[in-house]
Every structure is written in structure tokens, then in C-alpha cells.
XYZ file of C-alpha atoms in Angstrom:
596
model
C -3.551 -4.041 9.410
C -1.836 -2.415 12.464
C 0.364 -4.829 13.858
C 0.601 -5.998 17.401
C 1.855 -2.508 18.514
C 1.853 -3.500 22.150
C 4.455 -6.169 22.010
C 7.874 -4.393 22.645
C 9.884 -6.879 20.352
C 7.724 -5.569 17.700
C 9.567 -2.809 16.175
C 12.941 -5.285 16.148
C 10.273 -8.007 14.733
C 8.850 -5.147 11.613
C 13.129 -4.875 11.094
C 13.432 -8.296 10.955
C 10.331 -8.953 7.997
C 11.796 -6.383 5.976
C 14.851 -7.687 5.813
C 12.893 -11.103 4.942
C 11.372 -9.052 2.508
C 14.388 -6.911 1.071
C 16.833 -10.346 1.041
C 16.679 -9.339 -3.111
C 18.575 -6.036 -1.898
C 21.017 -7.730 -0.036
C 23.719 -6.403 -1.833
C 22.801 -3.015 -2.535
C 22.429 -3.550 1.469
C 25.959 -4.428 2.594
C 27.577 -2.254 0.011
C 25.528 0.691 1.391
C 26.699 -0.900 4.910
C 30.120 -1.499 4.118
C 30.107 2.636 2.935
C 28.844 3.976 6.061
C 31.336 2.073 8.102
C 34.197 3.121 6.233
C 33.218 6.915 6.440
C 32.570 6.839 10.096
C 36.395 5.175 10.338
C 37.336 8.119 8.367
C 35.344 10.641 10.133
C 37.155 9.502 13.933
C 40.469 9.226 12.264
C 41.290 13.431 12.424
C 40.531 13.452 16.187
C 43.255 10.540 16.232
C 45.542 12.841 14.369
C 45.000 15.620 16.146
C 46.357 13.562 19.415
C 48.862 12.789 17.752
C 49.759 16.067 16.724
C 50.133 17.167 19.886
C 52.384 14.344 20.528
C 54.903 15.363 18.348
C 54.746 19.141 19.544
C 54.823 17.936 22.818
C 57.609 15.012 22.427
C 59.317 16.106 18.928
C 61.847 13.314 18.453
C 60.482 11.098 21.001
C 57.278 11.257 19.447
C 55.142 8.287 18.505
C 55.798 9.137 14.962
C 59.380 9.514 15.293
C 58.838 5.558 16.330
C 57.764 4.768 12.618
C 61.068 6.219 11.161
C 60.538 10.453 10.515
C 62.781 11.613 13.232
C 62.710 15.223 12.646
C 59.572 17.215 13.855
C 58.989 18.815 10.831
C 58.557 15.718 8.752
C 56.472 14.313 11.638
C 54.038 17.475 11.025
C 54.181 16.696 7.493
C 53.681 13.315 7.442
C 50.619 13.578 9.237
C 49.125 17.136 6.467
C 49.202 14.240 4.031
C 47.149 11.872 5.935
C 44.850 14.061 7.237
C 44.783 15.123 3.112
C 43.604 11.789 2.495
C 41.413 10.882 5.158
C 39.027 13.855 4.660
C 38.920 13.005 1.117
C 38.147 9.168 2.042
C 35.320 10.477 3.794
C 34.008 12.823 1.265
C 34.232 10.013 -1.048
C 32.248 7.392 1.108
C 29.794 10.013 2.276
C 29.459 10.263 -1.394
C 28.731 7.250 -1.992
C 26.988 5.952 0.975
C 24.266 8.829 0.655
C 24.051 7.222 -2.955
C 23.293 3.938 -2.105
C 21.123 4.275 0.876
C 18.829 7.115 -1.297
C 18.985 4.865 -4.208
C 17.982 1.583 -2.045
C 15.398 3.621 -0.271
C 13.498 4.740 -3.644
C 13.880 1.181 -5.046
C 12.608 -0.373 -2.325
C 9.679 2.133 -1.571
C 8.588 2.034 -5.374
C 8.565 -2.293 -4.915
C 7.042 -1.909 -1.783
C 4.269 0.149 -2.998
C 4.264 -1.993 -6.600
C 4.032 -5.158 -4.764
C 1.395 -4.213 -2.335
C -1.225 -2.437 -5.037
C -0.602 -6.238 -6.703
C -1.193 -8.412 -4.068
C -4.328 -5.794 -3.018
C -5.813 -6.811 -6.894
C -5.257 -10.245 -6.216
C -6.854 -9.870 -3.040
C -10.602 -11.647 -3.113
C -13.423 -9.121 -2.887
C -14.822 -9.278 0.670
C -11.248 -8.021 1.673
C -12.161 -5.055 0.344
C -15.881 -5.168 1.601
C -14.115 -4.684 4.785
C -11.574 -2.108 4.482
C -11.625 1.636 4.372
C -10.238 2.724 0.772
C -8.861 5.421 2.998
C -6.532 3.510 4.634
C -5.503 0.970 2.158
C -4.068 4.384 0.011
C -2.529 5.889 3.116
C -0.778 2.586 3.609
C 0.585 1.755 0.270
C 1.496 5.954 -0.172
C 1.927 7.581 3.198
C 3.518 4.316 4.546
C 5.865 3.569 1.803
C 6.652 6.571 2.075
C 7.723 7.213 6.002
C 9.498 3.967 5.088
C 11.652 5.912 2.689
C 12.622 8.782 4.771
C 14.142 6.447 7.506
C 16.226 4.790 5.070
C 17.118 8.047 3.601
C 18.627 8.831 7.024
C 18.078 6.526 9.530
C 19.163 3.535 8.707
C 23.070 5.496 8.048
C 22.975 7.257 11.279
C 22.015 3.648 13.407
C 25.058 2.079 11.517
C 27.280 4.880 12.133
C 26.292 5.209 16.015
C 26.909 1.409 16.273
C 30.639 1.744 14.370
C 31.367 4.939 16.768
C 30.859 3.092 19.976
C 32.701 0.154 18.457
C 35.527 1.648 16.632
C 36.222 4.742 19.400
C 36.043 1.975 21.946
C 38.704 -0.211 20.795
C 40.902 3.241 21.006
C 40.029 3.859 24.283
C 40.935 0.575 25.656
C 44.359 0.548 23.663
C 45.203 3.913 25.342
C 43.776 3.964 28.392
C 41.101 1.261 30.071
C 40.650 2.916 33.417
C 39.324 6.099 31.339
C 37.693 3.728 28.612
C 35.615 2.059 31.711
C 34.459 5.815 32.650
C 33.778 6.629 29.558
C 31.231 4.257 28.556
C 29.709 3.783 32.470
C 27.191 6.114 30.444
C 26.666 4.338 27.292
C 24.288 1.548 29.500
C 22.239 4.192 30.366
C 21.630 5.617 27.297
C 20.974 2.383 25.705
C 18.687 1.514 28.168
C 17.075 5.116 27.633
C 16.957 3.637 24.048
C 15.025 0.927 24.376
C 12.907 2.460 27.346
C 11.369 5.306 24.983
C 11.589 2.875 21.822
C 8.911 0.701 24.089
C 6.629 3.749 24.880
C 6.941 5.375 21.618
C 5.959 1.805 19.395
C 2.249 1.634 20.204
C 2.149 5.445 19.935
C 3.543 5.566 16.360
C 1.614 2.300 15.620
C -1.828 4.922 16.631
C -0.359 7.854 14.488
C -0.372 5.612 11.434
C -4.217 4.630 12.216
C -5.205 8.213 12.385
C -3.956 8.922 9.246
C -5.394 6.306 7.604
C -8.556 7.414 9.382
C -7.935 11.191 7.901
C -7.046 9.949 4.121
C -10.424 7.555 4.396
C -12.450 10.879 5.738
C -10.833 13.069 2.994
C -11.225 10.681 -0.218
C -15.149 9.667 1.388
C -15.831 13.157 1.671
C -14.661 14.435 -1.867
C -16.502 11.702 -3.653
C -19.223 12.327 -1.915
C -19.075 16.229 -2.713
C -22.611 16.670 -4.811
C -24.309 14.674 -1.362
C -22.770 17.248 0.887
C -23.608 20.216 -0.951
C -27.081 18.623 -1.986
C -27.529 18.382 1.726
C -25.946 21.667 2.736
C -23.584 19.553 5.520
C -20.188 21.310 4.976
C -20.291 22.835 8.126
C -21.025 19.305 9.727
C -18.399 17.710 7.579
C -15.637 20.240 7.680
C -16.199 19.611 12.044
C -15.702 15.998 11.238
C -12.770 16.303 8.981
C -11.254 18.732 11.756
C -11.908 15.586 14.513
C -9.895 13.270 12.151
C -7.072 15.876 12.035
C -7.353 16.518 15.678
C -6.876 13.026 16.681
C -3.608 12.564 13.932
C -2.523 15.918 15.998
C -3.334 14.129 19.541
C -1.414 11.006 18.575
C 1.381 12.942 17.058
C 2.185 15.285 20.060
C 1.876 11.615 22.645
C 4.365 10.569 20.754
C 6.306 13.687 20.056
C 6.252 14.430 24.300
C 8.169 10.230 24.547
C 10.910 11.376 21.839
C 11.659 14.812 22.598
C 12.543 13.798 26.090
C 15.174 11.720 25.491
C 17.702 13.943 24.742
C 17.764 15.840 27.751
C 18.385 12.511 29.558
C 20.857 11.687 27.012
C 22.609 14.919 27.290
C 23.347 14.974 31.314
C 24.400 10.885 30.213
C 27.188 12.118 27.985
C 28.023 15.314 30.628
C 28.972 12.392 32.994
C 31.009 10.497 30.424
C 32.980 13.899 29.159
C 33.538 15.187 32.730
C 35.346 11.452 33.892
C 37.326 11.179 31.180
C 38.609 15.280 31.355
C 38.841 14.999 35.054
C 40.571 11.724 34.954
C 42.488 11.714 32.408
C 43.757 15.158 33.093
C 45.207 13.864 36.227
C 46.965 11.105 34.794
C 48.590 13.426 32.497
C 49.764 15.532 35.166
C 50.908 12.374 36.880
C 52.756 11.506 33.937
C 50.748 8.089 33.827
C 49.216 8.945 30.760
C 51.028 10.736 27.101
C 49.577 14.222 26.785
C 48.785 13.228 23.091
C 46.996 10.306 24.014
C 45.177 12.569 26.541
C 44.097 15.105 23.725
C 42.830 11.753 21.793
C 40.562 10.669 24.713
C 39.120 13.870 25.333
C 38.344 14.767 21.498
C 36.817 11.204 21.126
C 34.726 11.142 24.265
C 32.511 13.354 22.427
C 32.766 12.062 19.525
C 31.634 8.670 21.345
C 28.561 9.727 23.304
C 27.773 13.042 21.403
C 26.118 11.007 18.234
C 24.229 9.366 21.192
C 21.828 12.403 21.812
C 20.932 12.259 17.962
C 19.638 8.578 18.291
C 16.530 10.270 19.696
C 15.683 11.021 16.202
C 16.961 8.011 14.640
C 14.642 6.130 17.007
C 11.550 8.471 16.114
C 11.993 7.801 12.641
C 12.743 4.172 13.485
C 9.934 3.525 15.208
C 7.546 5.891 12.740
C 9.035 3.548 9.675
C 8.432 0.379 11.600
C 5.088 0.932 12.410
C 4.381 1.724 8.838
C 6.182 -1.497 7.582
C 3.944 -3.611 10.234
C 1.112 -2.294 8.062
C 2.798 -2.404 4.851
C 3.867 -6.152 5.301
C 0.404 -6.917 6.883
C -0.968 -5.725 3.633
C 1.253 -8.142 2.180
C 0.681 -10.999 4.547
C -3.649 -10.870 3.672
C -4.578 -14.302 1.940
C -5.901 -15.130 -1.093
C -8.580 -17.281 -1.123
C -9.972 -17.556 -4.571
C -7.028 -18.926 -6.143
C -5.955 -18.206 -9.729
C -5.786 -21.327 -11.858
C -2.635 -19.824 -14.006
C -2.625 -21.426 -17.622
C -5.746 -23.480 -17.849
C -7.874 -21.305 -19.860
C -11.761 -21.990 -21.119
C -11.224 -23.447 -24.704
C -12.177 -21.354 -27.713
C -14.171 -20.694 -28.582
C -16.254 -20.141 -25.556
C -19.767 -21.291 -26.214
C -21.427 -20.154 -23.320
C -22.858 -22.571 -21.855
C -23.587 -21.897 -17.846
C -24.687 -24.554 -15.239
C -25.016 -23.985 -11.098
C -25.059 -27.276 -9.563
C -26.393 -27.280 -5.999
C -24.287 -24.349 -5.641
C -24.264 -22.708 -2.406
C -22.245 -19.697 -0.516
C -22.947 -16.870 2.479
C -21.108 -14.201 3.643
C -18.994 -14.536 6.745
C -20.540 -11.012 8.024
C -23.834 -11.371 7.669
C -24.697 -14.692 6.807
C -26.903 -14.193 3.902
C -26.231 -15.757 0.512
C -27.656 -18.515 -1.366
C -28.940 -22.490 -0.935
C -28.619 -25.349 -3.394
C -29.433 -23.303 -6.237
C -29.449 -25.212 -9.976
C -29.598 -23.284 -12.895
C -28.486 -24.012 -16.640
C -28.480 -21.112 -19.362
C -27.874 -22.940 -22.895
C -25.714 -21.072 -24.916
C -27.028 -18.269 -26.758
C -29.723 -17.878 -24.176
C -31.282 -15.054 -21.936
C -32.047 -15.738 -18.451
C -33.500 -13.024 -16.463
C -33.022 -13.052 -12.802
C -35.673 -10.961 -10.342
C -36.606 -10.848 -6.856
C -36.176 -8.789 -3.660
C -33.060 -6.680 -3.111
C -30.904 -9.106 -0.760
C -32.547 -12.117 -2.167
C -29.205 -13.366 -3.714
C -29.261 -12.455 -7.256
C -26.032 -10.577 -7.694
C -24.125 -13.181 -5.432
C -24.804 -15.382 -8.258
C -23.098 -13.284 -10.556
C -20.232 -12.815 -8.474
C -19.902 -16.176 -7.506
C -19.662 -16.759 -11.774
C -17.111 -14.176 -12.193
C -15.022 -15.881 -9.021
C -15.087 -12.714 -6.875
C -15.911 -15.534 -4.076
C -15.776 -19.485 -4.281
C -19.111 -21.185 -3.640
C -18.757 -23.114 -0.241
C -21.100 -26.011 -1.801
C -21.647 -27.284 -5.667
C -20.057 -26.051 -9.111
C -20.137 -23.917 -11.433
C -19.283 -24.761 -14.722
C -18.832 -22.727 -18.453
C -18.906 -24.967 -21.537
C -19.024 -27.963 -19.201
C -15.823 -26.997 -17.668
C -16.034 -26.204 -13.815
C -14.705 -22.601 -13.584
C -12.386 -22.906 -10.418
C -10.494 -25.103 -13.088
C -9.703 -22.223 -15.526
C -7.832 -19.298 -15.335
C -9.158 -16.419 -13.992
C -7.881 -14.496 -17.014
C -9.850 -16.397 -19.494
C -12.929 -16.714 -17.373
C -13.487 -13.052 -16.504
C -12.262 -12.241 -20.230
C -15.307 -14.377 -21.710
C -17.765 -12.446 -19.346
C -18.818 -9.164 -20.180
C -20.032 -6.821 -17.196
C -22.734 -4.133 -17.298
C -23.562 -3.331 -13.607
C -26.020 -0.707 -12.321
C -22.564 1.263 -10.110
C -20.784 1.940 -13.162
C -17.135 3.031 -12.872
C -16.032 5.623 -15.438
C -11.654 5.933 -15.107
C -10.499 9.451 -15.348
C -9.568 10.265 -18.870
C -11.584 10.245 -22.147
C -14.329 8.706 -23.817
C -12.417 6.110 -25.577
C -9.927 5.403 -22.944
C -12.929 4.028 -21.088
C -14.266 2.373 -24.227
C -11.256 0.539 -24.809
C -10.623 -0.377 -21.373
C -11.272 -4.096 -22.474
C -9.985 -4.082 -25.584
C -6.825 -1.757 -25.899
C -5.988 -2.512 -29.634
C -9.435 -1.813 -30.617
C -9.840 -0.149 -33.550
C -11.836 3.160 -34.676
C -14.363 1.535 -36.772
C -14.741 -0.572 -33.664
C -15.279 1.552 -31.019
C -17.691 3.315 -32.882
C -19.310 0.190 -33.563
C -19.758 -0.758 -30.383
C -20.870 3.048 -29.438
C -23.815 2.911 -32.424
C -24.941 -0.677 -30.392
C -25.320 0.464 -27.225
C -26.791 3.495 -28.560
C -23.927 5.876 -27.069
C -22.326 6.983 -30.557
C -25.422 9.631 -31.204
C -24.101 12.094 -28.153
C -20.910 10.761 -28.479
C -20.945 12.444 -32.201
C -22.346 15.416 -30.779
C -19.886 16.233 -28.371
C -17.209 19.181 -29.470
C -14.433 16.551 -28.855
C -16.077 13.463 -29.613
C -14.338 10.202 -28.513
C -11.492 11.994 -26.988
C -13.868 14.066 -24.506
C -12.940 13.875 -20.838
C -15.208 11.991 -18.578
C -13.794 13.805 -15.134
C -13.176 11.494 -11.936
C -15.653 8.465 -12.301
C -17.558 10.103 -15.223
C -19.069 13.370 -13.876
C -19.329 14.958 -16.781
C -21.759 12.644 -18.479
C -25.485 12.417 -17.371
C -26.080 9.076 -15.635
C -27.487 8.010 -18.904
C -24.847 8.183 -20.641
C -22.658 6.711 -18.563
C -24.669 3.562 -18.293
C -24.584 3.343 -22.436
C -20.787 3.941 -22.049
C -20.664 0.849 -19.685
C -22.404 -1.145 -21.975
C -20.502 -0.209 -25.187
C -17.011 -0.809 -23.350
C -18.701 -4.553 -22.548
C -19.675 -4.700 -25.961
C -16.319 -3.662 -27.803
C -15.027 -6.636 -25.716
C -17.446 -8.786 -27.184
C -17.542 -11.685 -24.732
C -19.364 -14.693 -25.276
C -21.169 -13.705 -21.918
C -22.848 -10.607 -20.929
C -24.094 -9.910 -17.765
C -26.301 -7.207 -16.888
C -26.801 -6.232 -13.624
C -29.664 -4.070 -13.504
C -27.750 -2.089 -16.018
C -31.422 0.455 -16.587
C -32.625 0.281 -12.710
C -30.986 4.130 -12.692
C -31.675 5.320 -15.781
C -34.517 7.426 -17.244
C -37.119 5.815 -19.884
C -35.635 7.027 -23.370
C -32.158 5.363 -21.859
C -34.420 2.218 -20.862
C -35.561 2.357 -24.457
C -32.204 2.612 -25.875
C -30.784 0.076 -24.145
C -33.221 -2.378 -24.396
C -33.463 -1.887 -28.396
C -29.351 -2.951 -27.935
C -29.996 -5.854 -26.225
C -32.688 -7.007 -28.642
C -30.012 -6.384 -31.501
C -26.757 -8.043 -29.071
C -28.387 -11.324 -27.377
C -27.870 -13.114 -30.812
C -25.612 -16.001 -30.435
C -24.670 -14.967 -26.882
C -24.976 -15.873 -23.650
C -27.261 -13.358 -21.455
C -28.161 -12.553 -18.035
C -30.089 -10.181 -16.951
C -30.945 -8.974 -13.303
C -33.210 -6.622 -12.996
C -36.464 -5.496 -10.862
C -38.538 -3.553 -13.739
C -40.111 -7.011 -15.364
C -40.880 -4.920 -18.183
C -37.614 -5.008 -19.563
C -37.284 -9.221 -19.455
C -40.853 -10.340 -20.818
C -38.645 -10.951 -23.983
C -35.968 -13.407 -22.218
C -35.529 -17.088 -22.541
C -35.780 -18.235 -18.932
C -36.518 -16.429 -15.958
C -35.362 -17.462 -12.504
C -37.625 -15.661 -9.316
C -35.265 -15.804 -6.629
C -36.204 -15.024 -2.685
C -34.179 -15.548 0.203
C -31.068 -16.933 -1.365
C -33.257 -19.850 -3.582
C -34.993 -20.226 -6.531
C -38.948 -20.544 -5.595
C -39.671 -20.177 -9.742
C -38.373 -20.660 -13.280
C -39.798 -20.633 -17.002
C -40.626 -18.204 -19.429
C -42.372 -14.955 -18.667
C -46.433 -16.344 -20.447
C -45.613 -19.600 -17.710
C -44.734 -18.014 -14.453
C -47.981 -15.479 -15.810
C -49.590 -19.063 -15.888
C -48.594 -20.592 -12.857
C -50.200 -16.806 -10.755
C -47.052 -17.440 -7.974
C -44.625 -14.702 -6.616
C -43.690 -13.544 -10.599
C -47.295 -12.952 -11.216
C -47.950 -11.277 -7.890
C -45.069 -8.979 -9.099
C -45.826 -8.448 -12.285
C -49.488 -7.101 -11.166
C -48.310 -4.571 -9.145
C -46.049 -3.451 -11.465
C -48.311 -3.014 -14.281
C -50.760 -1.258 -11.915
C -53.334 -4.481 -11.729
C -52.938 -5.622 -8.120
């Protein structure tokens, strides 16, 4: 998700997609624009006046001023109090309101940005996510939304401003005097080729900075969830060295690019020297000569600086520039990933869902490693059981997946109820599946926030329900806060026991027509086993189940089951006929029970 960071046009190219992107803010834009203009028109105007002050102290009634009808000196001077009066407020007012706008556009933005980018990530089809860091997808939808922020805090007013100075002070400059407007600006070339010479070696440095901290929040977050492993394995020294080599190489990349920006101002600086030194040499002389009006003389000089001294601060216009750029490149990247498994948006499985399950001659692999599964054929009648065993990587879960649509199959169907699945909408297809898998994923908050993570308008009675099912609701009841107990950060305050009856319950309370267990008691001790297999004796009534799991103990009971090895299915039938037929399920099944 970097970017091409080598390309020189691509900082100008990032601009360009966020303005593609922001075209909804177009208005908020120009207004913001149309601010910052105005109060850089007001913020040259005193320097005008002040040339023009000393034009009529000079000249008196033979001042410019005098020309527009106040002959006197004294109403010259005043004249020029009251528009100096309202100048400085018109650029309090449009400071005002241009700081307004642009913070107000930038915190819009960044919040849509960020909004946007977590939705498009959940829409995003699972192997995306088998191949990212979680590290850097949070560092680029927080830490990059965010250094997009701070340059249009700042940055993007001071660019405008710059661009209005050289425009605006230049038109004065050529009114009053061209000879000194042409040695005025015989520096602006160089700085703006400066500009673009350190924007060009500070892009693909910025562009690094952004990996490395990606790399640092993907080292952090791996290394906190992984806390009991490091202590269990007494590695913090070992980890605390590798978390400092993370933060070492963010510092490294940092102080490369730090070393490009902080020297342009020195070049900058001698840039503008030569600019102030031709005008006050020059145009000193033609005063003298008489060539040139003493007031406009005071106007050049006062606006030569006020011309090229902005310049030097484009140094840190460009750093943030080119910091906020390289973060949009990943932002809009982000944005840019396709979606494969496309959502079929108001077909929806009709109710009520049966349960009925077919795989015709369905096939799929993974693009990484090529594994998957071949021409498999399957059908689960509603209300059935089907248990699925065989070696780990032999394919089982894929088919699971492949039913809930986190991939498409490249070959056959799959259908529910006789409709093909990649017809309906993933919102009714993954809301008539229930899933118990052997990871389970606790949220942060309490017991029944997690219960009712399927079913937010459950009630009480329900959840309880559901707990007494799965078994849960005994040390549920025993807890001194009951339902609303906290679980901590992915349930580590519950045993792993209880956690897996808490997964099952919350796929219970949703009561889908479809339950899929994915070796929901591989982890679990033998009184959970018990309990949970006592719930599924009580729950496979009049709906669909299927089962993975390795300990053929807990399947003997199950309508159909499938042996799977190497991605096909080499047996099927009830657990007394594969016993029968002495093949790979009975070969299994004696080792497990301690007969081989």
C-alpha cells in the first residue's frame, strides 16, 4: 500500500486523487480558498500604505493621494488611519475565518477518510487480510489520516498564501517599477527549483517513514497480544531489542528525511539575500536619481520581503506536504484494493431458510500456496448433521469459508435451499449461518455485549436462554456481576472454556437455521467437551449442522460424515458404515480409541 514513491510526479499525482476524492468538499474547498486569498491581499496591503505614507510626507500636496481629491496633508494622513483601520480588521476577519474552514474541512475530511477506509477494509474479501499486517492497516487508517489532517490544518493555507504573495506583490512591482520587479524575482526560479529539487528527494523518503511506522504499530499491537507468550517464554529482553529496531529504523528514516528539508532554508535564505540586496541597491539609486518616487521606493523595499521572505517557510510547507502525500498514497491505496466477492445487495435467501446445503463439483485454492479443494459434492438435507474430519490442511475449513462467501469457489456452486449463494445477499446468507469456530473472538466489554453481538434487541429471558443451552449460564450466574461482567481485550478474563460456551451461546441467541462448528471443543478440556456436546444433542433439532472436528468421539452421533484428505472427499456415510467399510475413518478411529 505504499505508492510508487520513486516517481517524482507522485506527490502532485497523491494531490491530484484527493481532490478526486474530496470533489464532495468542493465548496467548503474554494470558500476556504477564496478566505486565504483575501487575507493575504489584506495582509500586503499595510506595506502598500506605508509607501504611501511616506509619499505624502515626502510630497504633501503633490502626493499620490492628493491625486484622488484630499489636498491637504493632514487629511491625506487621515485618510489613509482609516484604511489601514479597516484593512487589519479585514484580515483579522478572514484569518478568522479561513483558520475555520480549513480546520473544519481538515477534521471532516480526516473523520470520512478514516470512515470510508475501515468500510471498504470490511468489505474487503478475506485473503486481503491474510496478507496484511494488522499493524499497518491501523497505522494507515489512524496515523495516516491523521498526518493528512495536520497539513490541511496548515499547509494547505500557507501553499495558497505563498502562491497569492508572489502573484499579488508581483503585479505591484511591475506597476511601479519592472527593472526592480525583474531583480526581484531573478531569485524566485531558484527557489522554486530548490522546491521541487528537495520535494523529489524528500518523496521516497517520507513514502519509507510511513512504512516504518506501520512496521512499529504492527510490532507494538503483535507484541501486546501476544503478552502471556512473551512472559511464558521469558523473551522481553529479546522483544523489547526488537521493538527498539522498529523504532530505530522510524528514527533512521525520519532524520534522511529531516537532513533533505532542513537544508532548504539555508539555500532559500542566501536566494532571498540576493533578491532584497537588488532591489535596496537598485532601487535606492533610482531614488536618488529621481527616476523612481521615494514612496514607491519604501513600497518595493517593504514588499521584497514580504515576497521572498514566506519563501524560506515553504521548507515546511513542503515537509508536511510531502509527509501528507505519502500518507494519502497509502490511504487512497487502501481505498483503491478490490473486492472480489461481490455483495448481491437485495436478493436475500427466502424465509424461512430451510437449510438445505449442496456443493456441486465445487472447487477453489489459494493464490499463495496453492492448496484448497477438487470437485468436491456434498448435500446436507435440512435438519441434518454432517461431520467433517481429516488432516489439518486437508481442506475442511475452506469449505466452510467458501459457504459463508469469505472466497468464491473458482469451479461449481454452492447452493442453500436450492438457491446458489453468490445469488443472495451476503446479509441474509451469513445471517442464516451461525459460527462457532475453535479462535474465538471475545469484543472488549461485557458478557452480554458479546452475547448479543448477533442479536442486539435480544431480550433477557433470551440471552439467558441461550446461556442455559450452551451450558454458559451456570458460571455466568456465579459471577459477582453476572451478564454485565467484563470480558477484558478478546476475553482474558474467562478460562478458555468459557469462552468457547460464550461463542456458542452468542451463535445460539442468533438462532440461525445453520450452525457451523468449527472444531468448536478441539481446545477445550473434557467437562467443556461434555457440556458442549450435551448442547448440541439438545440444538441439532430441526437445524442444519456441521461439524469439523478431529476428536471422532464427539461425531459418532452425526448424520453424515465426510473424510476429507488433500482437498477431496476419499469417504462419506454414517459413522457404523465408514466402521464397515475399515478405510482411512476406521484407520482413525483405531488409533484414537487406543486399538491400532
Amino acid at each position: 500500500m505504499s505508492g510508487n514513491a520513486s516517481n517524482p510526479t507522485s506527490s502532485f499525482a497523491a494531490l491530484a486523487r484527493l481532490l478526486r476524492y474530496a470533489r464532495g468538499y468542493r465548496r467548503q474547498i474554494i470558500t476556504a480558498t477564496t478566505c486565504s486569498i483575501i487575507n493575504k491581499l489584506f495582509d500586503i496591503a499595510p506595506e502598500i500604505l506605508i509607501g504611501v505614507a511616506i509619499d505624502v510626507v515626502v510630497n504633501q500636496e503633490a502626493s499620490f493621494v492628493a491625486g484622488l481629491g484630499f489636498e491637504s496633508a493632514q487629511e491625506q494622513i487621515t485618510i489613509l488611519a482609516v484604511m489601514t483601520f479597516f484593512i487589519w480588521a479585514g484580515e483579522s476577519l478572514f484569518e478568522y475565518l479561513f483558520q475555520i474552514l480549513w480546520r473544519n474541512l481538515a477534521q471532516r475530511l480526516q473523520a470520512d477518510l478514516r470512515q470510508d477506509a475501515y468500510e471498504h477494509a470490511q468489505r474487503l474479501d478475506m485473503s486481503f487480510f491474510e496478507s496484511r499486517s494488522s499493524g499497518q492497516l491501523v497505522a494507515t487508517m489512524n496515523d495516516d489520516v491523521n498526518q493528512l489532517e495536520r497539513f490541511l490544518d496548515g499547509g494547505a493555507n500557507a501553499m495558497i498564501q505563498v502562491a497569492v504573495s508572489i502573484v499579488a506583490v508581483g503585479a505591484v512591482f511591475f506597476i511601479l517599477s519592472p527593472l526592480v520587479a525583474m531583480l526581484a524575482f531573478t531569485p524566485i526560479p531558484l527557489i522554486v527549483w530548490g522546491a521541487f529539487y528537495f520535494q523529489r528527494k524528500a518523496g521516497p523518503l517520507y513514502a519509507d517513514v510511513r512504512e516504518k511506522v506501520g512496521d512499529l504499530s504492527s510490532r507494538l499491537a503483535n507484541n501486546i497480544g501476544g503478552i502471556a507468550t512473551i512472559k511464558s517464554f521469558t523473551a522481553e529482553t529479546r522483544e523489547a531489542e526488537r521493538l527498539k529496531a522498529s523504532s530505530e529504523a522510524y528514527v533512521e528514516a525520519n532524520q534522511k528525511a529531516i537532513r533533505i528539508s532542513s537544508a532548504f532554508i539555508p539555500v532559500i535564505r542566501m536566494a532571498v539575500l540576493a533578491g532584497f540586496l537588488a532591489t535596496f541597491t537598485v532601487g535606492g539609486m533610482m531614488a536618488l536619481e529621481g527616476t523612481l518616487n521615494v514612496g514607491a521606493y519604501g513600497v518595493l523595499v517593504f514588499l521584497t520581503q514580504r515576497l521572498l521572505w514566506p519563501l524560506t517557510g515553504m521548507a515546511e510547507v513542503i515537509d508536511l506536504f510531502e509527509r501528507a502525500m505519502a500518507s494519502t498514497r497509502r490511504i487512497l491505496d487502501l481505498l483503491a484494493e478490490p473486492v472480489y466477492v461481490h455483495d448481491q445487495e437485495g436478493t436475500a435467501l427466502e424465509l424461512p431458510v430451510k437449510g438445505d446445503v449442496r456443493f456441486e463439483g465445487v472447487s477453489f485454492h489459494y493464490p499463495s500456496s496453492g492448496a484448497g479443494i477438487r470437485d468436491i459434492d456434498l448435500h446436507i438435507p435440512a435438519g441434518n448433521t454432517l461431520a467433517l474430519v481429516g488432516a489439518t490442511g486437508s481442506g475442511k475449513s475452506t469449505l466452510i469459508k467458501l459457504m459463508l462467501r469469505f472466497y468464491d469457489p473458482s469451479h461449481g456452486r454452492i447452493l442453500i435451499d436450492g438457491l446458489p449463494i453468490r445469488s443472495a445477499s451476503l446479509a441474509s446468507l451469513r445471517g442464516a449461518i451461525g459460527l462457532v469456530s475453535q479462535d474465538v473472538y471475545l469484543f472488549e466489554g461485557t458478557i452480554r455485549d458479546n452475547l448479543v453481538y448477533g442479536q442486539p434487541d435480544a431480550t433477557d429471558e433470551q440471552i439467558i436462554d441461550a446461556a442455559k443451552t450452551a451450558e454458559a449460564w451456570s458460571f455466568i450466574e456465579a459471577l459477582p456481576e453476572g451478564l454485565d461482567t467484563p470480558v477484558g481485550e478478546r476475553g482474558v478474563r474467562l478460562s478458555g472454556g468459557q469462552r468457547q460456551r460464550l461463542s456458542l451461546a452468542r451463535a445460539l441467541l442468533k438462532d440461525p437455521p445453520i450452525l457451523v462448528l468449527d472444531e468448536a471443543t478441539s481446545a477445550v478440556d473434557n467437562e467443556t467437551e461434555a457440556a458442549i456436546q450435551r448442547s448440541l444433542k439438545r440444538i441439532g433439532h430441526d437445524r442444519t449442522v456441521i461439524m469439523i472436528a478431529h476428536r471422532l468421539s464427539t461425531i459418532v452421533d452425526a448424520d453424515s460424515i465426510a473424510v476429507v484428505e488433500q482437498g477431496k472427499i476419499i469417504e462419506s456415510g454414517s459413522h457404523d458404515q465408514l466402521l464397515a467399510e475399515q478405510g482411512a475413518y476406521f484407520a482413525q478411529w483405531q488409533v484414537q480409541t487406543g486399538r491400532a
